[in-house]
Every structure is written in C-alpha cells, then in structure tokens.
The first five atom37 places (N, CA, C, CB, O) and aatype in JSON, in Angstrom:
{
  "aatype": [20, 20, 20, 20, 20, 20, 20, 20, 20, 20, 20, 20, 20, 20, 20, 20, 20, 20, 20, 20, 20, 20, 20, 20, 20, 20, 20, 20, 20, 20, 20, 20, 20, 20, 20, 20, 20, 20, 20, 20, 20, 20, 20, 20, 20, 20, 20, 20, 20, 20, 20, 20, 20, 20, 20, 20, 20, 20, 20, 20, 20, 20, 20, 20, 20, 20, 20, 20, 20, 20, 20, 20, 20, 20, 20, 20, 20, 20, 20, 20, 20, 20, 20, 20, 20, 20, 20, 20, 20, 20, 20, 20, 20, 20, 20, 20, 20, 20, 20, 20, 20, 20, 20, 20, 20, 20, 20, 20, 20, 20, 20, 20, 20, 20, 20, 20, 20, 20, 20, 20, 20, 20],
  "atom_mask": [
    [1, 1, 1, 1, 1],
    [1, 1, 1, 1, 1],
    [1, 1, 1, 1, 1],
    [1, 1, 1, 1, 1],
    [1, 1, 1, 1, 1],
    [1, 1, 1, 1, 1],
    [1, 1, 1, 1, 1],
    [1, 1, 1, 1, 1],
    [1, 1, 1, 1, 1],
    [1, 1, 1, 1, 1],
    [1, 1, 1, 1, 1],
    [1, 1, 1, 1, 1],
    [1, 1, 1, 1, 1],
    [1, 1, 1, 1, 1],
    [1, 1, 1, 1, 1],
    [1, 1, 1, 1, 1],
    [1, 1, 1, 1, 1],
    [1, 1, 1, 1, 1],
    [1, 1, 1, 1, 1],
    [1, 1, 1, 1, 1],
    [1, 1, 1, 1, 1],
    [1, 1, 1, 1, 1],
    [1, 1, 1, 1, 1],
    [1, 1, 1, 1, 1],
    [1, 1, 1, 1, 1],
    [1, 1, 1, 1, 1],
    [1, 1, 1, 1, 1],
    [1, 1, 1, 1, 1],
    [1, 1, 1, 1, 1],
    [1, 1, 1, 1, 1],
    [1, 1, 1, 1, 1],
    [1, 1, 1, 1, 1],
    [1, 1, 1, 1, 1],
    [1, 1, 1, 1, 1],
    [1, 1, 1, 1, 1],
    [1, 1, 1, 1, 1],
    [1, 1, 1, 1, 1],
    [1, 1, 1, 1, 1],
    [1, 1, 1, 1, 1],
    [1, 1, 1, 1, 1],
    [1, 1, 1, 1, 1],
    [1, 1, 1, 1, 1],
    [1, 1, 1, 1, 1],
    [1, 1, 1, 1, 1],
    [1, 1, 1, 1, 1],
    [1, 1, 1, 1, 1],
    [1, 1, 1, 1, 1],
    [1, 1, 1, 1, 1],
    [1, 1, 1, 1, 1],
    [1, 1, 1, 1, 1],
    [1, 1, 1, 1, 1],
    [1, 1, 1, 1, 1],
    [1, 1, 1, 1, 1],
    [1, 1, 1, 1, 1],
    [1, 1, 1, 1, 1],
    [1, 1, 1, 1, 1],
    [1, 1, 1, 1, 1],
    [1, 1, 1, 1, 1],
    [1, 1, 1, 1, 1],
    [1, 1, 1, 1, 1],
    [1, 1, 1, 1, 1],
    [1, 1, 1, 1, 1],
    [1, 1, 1, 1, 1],
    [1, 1, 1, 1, 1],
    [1, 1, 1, 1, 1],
    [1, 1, 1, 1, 1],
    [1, 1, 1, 1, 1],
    [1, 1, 1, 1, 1],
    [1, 1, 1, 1, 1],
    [1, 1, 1, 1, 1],
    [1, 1, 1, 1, 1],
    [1, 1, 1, 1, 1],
    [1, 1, 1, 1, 1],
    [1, 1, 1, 1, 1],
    [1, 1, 1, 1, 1],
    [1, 1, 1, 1, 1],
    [1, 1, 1, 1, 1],
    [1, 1, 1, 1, 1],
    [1, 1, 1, 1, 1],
    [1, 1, 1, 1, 1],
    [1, 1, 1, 1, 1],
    [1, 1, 1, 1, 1],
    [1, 1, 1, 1, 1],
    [1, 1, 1, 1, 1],
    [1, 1, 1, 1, 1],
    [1, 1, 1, 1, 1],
    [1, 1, 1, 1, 1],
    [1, 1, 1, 1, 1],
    [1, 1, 1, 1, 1],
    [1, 1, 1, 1, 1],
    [1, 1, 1, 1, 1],
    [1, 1, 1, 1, 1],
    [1, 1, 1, 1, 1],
    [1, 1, 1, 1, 1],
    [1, 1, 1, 1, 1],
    [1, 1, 1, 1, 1],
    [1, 1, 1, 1, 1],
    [1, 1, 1, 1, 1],
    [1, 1, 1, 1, 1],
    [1, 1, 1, 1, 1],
    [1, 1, 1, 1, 1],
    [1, 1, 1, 1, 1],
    [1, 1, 1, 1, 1],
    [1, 1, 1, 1, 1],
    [1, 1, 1, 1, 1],
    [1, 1, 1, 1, 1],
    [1, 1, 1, 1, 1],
    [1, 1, 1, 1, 1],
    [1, 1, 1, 1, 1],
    [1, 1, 1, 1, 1],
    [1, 1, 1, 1, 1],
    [1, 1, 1, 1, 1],
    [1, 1, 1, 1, 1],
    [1, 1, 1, 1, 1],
    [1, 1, 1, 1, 1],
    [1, 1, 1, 1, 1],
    [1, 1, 1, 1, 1],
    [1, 1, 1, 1, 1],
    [1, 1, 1, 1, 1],
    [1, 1, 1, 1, 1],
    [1, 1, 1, 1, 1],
    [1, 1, 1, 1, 1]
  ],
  "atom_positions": [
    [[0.84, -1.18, 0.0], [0.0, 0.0, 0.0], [0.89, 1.24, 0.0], [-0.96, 0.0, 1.22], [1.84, 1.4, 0.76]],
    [[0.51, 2.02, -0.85], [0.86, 3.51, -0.84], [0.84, 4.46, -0.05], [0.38, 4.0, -1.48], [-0.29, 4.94, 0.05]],
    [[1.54, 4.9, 0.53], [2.0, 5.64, 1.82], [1.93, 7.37, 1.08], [3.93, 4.97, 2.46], [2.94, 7.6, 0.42]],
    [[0.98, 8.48, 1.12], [1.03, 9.39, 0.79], [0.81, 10.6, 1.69], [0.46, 9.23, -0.04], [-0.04, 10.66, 2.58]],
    [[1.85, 11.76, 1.29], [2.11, 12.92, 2.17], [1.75, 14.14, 1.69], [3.4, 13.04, 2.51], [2.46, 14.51, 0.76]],
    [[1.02, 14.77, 1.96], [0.84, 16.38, 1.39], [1.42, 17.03, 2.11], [-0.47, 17.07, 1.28], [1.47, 16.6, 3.26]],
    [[1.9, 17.93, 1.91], [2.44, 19.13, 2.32], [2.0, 20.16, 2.05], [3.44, 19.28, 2.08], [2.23, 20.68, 0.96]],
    [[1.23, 20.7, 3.0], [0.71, 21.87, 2.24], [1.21, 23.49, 2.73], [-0.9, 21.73, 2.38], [2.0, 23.67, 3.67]],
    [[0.69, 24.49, 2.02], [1.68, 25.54, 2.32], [0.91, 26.03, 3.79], [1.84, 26.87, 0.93], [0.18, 25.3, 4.47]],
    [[1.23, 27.21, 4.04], [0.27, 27.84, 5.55], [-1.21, 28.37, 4.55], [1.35, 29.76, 6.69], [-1.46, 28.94, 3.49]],
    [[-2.03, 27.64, 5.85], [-3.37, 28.2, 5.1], [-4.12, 28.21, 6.5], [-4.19, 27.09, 3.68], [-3.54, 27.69, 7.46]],
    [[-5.63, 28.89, 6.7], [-5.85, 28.05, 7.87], [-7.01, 27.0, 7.91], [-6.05, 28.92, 8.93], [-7.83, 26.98, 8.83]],
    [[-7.01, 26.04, 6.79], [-7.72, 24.91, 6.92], [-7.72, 24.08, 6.02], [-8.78, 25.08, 7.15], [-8.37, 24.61, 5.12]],
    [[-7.44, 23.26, 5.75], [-7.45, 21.87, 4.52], [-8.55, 21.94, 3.7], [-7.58, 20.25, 5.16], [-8.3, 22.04, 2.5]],
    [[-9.62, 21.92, 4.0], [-10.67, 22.12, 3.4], [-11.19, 23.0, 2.06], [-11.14, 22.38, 4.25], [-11.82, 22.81, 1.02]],
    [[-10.57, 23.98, 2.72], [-10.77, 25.6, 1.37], [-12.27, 25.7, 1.97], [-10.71, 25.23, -1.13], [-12.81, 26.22, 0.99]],
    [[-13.3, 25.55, 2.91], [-14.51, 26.44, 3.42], [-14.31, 27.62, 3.93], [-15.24, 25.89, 4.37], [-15.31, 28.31, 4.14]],
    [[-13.27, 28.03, 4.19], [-13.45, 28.96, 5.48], [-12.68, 30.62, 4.49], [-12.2, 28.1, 7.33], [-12.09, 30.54, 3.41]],
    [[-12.84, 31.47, 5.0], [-12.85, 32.56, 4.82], [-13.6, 33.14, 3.93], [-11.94, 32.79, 4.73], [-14.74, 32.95, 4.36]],
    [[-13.73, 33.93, 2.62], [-14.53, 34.43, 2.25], [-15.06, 33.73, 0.84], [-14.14, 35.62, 2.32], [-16.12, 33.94, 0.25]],
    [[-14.34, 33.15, 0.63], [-14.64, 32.5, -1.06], [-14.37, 30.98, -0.59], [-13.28, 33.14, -2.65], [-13.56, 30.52, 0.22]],
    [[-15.22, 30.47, -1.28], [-14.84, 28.83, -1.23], [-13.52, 28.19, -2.0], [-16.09, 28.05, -1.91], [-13.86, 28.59, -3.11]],
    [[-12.89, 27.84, -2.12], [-11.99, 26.74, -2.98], [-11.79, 26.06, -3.55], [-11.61, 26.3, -2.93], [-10.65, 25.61, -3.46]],
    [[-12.76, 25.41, -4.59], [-13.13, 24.35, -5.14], [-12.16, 23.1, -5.38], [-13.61, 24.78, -6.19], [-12.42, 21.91, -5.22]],
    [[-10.51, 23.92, -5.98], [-9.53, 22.42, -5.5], [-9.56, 21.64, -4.26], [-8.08, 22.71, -5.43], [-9.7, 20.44, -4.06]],
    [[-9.31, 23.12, -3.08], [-8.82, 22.43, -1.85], [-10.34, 21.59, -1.25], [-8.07, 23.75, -0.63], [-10.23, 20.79, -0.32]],
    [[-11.35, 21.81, -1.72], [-12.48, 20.59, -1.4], [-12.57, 20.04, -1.89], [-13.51, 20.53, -1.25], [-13.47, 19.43, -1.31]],
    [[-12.24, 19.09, -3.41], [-12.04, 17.94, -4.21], [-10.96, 17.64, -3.17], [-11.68, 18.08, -5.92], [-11.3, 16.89, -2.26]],
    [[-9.84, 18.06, -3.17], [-8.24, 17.08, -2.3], [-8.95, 16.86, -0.8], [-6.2, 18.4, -2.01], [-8.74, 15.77, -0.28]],
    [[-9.46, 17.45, -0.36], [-9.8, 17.55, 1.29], [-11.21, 15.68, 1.14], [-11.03, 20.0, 1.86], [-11.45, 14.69, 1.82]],
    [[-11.66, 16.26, -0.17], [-13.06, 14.76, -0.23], [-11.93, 13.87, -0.49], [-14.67, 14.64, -1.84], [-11.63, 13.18, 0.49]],
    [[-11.18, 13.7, -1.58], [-10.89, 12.97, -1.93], [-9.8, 11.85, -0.82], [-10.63, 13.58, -3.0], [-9.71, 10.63, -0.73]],
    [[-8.98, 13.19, 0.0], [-8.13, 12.55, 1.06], [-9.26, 11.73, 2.19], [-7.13, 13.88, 1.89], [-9.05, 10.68, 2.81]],
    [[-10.54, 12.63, 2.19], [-11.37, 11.37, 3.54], [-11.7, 10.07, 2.91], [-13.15, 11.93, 4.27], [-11.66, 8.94, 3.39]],
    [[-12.0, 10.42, 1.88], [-12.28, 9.11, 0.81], [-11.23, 7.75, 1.06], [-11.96, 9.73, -0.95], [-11.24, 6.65, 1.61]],
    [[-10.54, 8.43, 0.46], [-9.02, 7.27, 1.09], [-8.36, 6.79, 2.4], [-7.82, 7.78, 0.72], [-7.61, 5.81, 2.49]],
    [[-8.73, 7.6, 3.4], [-8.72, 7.33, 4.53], [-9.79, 6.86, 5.46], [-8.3, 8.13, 4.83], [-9.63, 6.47, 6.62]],
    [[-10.69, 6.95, 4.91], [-12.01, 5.91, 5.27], [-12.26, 4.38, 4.43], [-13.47, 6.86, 4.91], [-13.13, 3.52, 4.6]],
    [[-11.2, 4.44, 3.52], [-10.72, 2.83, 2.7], [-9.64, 2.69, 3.35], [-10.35, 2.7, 0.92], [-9.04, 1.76, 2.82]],
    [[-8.95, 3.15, 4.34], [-7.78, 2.7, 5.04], [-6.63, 2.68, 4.19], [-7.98, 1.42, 5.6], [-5.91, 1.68, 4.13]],
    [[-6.4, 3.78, 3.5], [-5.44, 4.52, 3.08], [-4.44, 5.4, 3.87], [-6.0, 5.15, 2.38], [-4.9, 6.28, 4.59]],
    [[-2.86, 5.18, 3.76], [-2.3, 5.88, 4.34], [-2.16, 7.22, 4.04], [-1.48, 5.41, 4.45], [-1.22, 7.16, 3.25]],
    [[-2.37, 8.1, 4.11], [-2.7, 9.42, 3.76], [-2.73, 10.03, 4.91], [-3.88, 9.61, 3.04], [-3.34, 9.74, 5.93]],
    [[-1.34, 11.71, 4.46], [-1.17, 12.15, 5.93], [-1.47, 13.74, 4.91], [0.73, 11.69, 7.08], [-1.22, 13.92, 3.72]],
    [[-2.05, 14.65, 5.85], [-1.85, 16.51, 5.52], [-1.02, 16.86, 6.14], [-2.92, 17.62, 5.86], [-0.84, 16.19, 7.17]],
    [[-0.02, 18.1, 5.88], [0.31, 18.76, 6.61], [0.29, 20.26, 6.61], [1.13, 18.33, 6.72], [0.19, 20.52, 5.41]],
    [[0.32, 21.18, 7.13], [-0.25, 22.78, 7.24], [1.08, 23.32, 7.5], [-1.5, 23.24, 8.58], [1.59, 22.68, 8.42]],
    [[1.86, 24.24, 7.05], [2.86, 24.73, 7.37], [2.79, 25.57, 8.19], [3.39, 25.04, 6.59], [3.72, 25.74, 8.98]],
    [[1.46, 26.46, 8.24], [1.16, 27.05, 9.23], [1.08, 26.48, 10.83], [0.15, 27.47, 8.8], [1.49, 27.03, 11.85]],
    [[0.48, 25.33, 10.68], [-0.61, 25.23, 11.73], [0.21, 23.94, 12.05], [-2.45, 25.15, 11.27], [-0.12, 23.74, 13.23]],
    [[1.2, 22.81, 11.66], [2.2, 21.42, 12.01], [3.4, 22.05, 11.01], [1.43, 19.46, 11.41], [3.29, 21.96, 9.79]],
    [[4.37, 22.59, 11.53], [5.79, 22.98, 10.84], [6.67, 21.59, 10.96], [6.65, 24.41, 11.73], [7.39, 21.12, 10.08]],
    [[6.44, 21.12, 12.12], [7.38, 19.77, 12.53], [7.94, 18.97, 11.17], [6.35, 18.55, 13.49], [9.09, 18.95, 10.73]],
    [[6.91, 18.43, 10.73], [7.54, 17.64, 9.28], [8.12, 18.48, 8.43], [6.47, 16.91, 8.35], [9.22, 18.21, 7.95]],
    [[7.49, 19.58, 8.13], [8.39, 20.09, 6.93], [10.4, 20.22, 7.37], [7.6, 21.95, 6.52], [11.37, 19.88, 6.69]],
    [[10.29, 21.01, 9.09], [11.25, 20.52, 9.36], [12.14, 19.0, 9.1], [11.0, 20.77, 10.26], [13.27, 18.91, 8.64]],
    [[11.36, 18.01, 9.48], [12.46, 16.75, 9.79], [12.31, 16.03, 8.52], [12.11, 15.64, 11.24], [12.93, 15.01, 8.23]],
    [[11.24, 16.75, 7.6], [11.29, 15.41, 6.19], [12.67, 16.22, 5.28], [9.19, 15.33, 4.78], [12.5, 17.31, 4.74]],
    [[13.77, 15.6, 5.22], [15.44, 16.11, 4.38], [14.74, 16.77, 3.48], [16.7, 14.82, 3.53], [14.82, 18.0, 3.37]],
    [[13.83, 15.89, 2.61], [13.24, 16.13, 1.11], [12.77, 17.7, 0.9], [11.81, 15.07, 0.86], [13.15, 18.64, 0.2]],
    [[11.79, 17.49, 1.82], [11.12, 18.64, 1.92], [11.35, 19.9, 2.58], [10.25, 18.34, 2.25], [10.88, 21.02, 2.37]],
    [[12.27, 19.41, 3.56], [13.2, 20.47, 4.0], [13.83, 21.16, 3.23], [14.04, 20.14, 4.68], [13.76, 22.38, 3.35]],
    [[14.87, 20.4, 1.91], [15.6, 20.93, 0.93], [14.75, 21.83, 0.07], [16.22, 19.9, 0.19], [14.91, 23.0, -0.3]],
    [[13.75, 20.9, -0.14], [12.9, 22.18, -1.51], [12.68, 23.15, -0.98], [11.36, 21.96, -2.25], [12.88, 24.22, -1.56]],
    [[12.26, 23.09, 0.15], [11.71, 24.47, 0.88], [12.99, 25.52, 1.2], [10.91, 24.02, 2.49], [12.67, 26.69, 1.36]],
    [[14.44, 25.17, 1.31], [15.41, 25.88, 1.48], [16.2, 26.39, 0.29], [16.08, 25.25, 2.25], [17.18, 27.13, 0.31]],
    [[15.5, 25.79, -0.86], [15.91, 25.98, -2.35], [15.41, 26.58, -2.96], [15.95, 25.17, -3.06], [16.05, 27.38, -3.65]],
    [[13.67, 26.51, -3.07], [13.0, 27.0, -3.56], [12.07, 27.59, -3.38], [12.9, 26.62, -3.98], [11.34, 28.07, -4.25]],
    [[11.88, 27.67, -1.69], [11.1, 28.56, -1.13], [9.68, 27.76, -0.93], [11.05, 29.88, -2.03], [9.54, 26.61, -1.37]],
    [[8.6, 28.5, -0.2], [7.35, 28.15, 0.03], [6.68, 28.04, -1.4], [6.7, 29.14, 0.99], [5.73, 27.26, -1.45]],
    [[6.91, 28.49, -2.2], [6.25, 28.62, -4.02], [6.28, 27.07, -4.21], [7.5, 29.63, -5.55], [5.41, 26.6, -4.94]],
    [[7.21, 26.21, -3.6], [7.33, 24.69, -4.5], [5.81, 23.97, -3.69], [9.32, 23.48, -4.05], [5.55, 22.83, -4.05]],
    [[4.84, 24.64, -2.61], [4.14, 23.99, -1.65], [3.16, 23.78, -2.95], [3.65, 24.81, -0.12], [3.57, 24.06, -4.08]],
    [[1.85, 23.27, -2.71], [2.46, 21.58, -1.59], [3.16, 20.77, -2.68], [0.81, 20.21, -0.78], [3.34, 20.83, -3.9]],
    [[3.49, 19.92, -1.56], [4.46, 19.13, -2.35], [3.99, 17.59, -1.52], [6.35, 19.77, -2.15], [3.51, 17.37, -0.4]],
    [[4.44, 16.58, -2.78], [3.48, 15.16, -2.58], [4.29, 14.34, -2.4], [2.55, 14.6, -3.68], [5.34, 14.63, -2.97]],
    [[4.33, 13.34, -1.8], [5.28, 12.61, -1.41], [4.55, 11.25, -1.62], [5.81, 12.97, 0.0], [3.38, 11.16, -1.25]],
    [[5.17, 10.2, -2.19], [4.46, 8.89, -1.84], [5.63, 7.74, -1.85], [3.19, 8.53, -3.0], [6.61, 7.6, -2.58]],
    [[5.2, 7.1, -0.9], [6.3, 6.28, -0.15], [7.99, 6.82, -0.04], [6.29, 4.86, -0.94], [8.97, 6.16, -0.39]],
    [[7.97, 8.26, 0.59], [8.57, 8.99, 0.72], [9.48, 9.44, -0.81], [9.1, 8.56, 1.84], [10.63, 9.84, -0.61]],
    [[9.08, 9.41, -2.11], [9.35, 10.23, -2.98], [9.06, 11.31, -3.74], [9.47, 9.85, -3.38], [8.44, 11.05, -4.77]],
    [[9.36, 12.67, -3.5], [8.36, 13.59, -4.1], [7.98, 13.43, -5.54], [8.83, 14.9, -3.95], [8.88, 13.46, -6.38]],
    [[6.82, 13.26, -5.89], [6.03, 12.96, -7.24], [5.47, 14.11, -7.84], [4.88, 12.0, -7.07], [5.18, 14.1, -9.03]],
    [[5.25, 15.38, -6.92], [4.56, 16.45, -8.0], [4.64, 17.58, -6.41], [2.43, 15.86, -8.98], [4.6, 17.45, -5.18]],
    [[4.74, 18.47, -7.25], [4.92, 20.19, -6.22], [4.39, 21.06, -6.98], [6.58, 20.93, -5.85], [4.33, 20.99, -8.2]],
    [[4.01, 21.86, -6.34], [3.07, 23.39, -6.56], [2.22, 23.09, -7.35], [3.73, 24.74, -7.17], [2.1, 23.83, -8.33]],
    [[1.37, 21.94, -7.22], [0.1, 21.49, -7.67], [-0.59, 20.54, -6.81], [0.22, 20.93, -8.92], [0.24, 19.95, -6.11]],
    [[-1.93, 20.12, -6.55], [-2.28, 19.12, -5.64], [-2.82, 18.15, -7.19], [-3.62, 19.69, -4.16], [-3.17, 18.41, -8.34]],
    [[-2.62, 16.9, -6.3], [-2.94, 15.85, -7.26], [-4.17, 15.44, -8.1], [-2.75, 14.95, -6.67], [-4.91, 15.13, -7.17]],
    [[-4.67, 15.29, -8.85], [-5.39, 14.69, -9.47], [-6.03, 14.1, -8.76], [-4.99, 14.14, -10.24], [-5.61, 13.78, -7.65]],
    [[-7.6, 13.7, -9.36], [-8.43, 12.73, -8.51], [-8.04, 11.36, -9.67], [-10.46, 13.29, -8.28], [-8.59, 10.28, -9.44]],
    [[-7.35, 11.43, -10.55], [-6.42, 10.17, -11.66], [-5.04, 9.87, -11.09], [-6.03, 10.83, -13.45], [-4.57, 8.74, -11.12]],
    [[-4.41, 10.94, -10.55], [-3.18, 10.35, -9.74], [-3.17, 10.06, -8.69], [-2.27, 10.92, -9.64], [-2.35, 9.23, -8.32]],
    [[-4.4, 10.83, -7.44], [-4.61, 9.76, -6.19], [-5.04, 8.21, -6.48], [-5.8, 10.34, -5.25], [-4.48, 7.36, -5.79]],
    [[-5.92, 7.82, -7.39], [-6.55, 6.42, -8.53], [-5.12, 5.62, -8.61], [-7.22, 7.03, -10.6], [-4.82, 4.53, -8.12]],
    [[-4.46, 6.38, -9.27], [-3.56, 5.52, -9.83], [-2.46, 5.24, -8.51], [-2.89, 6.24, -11.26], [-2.16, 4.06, -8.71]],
    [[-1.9, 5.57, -7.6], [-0.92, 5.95, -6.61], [-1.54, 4.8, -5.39], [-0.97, 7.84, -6.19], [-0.81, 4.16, -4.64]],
    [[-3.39, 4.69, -5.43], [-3.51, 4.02, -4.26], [-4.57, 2.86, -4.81], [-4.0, 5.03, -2.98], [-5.36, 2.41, -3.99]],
    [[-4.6, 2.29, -6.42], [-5.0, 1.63, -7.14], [-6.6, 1.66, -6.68], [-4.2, 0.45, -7.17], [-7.13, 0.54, -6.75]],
    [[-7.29, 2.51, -6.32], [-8.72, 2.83, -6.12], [-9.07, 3.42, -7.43], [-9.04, 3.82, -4.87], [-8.43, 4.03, -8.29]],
    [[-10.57, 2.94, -7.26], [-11.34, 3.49, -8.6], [-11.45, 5.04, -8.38], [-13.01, 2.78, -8.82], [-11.75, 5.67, -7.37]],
    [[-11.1, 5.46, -9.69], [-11.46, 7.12, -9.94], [-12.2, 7.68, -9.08], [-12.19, 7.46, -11.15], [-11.97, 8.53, -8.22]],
    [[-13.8, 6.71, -9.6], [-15.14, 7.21, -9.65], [-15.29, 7.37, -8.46], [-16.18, 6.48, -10.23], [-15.88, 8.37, -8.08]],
    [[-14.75, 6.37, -7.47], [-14.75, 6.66, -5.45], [-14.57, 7.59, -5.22], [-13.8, 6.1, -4.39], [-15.1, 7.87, -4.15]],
    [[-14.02, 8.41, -5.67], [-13.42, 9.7, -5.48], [-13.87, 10.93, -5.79], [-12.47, 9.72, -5.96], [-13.83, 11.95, -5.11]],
    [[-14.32, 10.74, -6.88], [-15.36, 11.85, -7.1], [-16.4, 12.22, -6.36], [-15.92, 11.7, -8.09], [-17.23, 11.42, -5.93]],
    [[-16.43, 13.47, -6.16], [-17.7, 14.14, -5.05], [-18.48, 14.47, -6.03], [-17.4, 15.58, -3.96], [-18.3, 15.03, -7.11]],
    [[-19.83, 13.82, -5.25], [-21.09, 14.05, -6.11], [-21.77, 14.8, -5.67], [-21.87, 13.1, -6.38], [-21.9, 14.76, -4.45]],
    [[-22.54, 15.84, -6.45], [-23.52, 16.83, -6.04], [-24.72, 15.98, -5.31], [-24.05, 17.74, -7.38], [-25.12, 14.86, -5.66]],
    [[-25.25, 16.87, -4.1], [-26.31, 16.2, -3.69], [-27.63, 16.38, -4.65], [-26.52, 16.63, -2.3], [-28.0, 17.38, -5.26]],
    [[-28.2, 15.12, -4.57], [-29.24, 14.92, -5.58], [-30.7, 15.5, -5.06], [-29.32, 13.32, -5.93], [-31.47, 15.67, -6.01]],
    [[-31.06, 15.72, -4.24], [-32.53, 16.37, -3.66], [-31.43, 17.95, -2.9], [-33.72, 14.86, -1.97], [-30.48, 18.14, -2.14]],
    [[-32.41, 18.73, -3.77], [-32.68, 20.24, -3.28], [-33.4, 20.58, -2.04], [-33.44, 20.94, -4.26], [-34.59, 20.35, -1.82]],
    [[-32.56, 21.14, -1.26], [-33.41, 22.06, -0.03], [-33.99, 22.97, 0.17], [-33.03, 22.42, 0.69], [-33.27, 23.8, 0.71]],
    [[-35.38, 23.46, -0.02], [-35.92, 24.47, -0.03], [-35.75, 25.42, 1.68], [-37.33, 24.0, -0.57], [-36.19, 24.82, 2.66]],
    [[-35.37, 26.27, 1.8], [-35.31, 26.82, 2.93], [-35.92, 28.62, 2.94], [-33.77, 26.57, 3.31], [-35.62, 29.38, 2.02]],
    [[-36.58, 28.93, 3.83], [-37.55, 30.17, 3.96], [-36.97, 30.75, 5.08], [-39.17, 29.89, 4.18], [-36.79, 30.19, 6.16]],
    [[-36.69, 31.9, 4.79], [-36.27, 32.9, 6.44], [-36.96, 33.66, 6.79], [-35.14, 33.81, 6.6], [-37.14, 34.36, 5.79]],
    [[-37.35, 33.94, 7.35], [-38.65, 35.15, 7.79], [-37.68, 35.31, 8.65], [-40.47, 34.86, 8.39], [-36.95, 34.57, 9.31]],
    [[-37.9, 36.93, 8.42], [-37.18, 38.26, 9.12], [-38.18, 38.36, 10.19], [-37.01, 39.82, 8.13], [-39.4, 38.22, 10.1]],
    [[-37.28, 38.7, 11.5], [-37.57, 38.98, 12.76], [-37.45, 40.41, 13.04], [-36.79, 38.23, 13.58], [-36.36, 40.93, 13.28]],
    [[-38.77, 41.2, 13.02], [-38.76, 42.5, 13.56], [-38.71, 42.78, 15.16], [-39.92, 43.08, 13.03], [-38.71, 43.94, 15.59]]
  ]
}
C-alpha cells in the first residue's frame, strides 16, 4: 500500500470552506483525502502554518523548501518520494498511486434540493 504525504503551504484549513470565497480544488483534495482514509489509506496533511514539525524533519522537503522557497508547496510525497509540487494531485493520480477506482473519489452533487424560507424577525 501507498504511503502518501501532502504538504501543504500555511493556510488556515485543509478544506478551502473557510474565509470568504470557497476553494473548489482544496475541497475535491480535502473529499478525496477522507475518501481514502475511510478505505484505510495511508494518507497524511500537513499545514505549514498550523504542524511545521515535518516540513522541518522530512530532508526532502526540507531541501525544496530551502531551495526553492514556500512557491514549491504543496508538495506530494508517496512512499517517501516527491512525485509532483506546486500542484495538488489529481483525482487520476490519487486512482492511480492508491489503485482505487477514480469514480470513489469523485464528489457528487447532492441529488434532492433544499428548499429553505427565512422570515425576518422585527
């Protein structure tokens, strides 16, 4: 099994929900990483902001980052070889990396609409 590492740059959340605009990559990688880790996939994040520790002690990633600065983030690691930087992976190269079907991976729009009504409180 495929042992995979993100590295990601400082942000403050994996997800891409939070602040003012949504993210649409960082919530495909954020589904796609629970996806694989609810098939018992090794799959680790890391936040440069928020866990510095690894970027410290991984050599690899230590070096890029002392070479080429925070611009190379994130950077992917699988079974400790970096495979791709300053891009997050594919929902075809997580497939291929942890031999899971594509289609698992893909986030599907929810299929029934919620109608919701607010009445203003004077």
């Amino acid at each position: 099994m495929a042992k995979i590492e993100i590295f990601d740059p400082a942000m403050c959340c994996a997800t891409g929900v939070c602040g003012p605009s949504v993210d649409p990559e960082l919530t495909r990688v954020a589904s796609a990483v629970f996806s694989l880790q609810q098939k018992g996939m090794d799959i680790s994040r890391y936040n440069l902001g928020s866990d510095p520790e690894p970027f410290v002690t991984n050599q690899k990633v230590n070096e890029l980052l002392m070479e080429k600065g925070p611009e190379c983030l994130p950077v992917i690691l699988v079974n400790g070889e970096v495979v791709k930087m300053e891009d997050y992976p594919t929902n075809e190269e997580f497939a291929e990396w942890t031999g899971v079907n594509v289609q698992e991976l893909a986030h599907e729009k929810p299929k029934k609409k919620l109608n919701i009504t607010l009445n203003s409180i004077n």
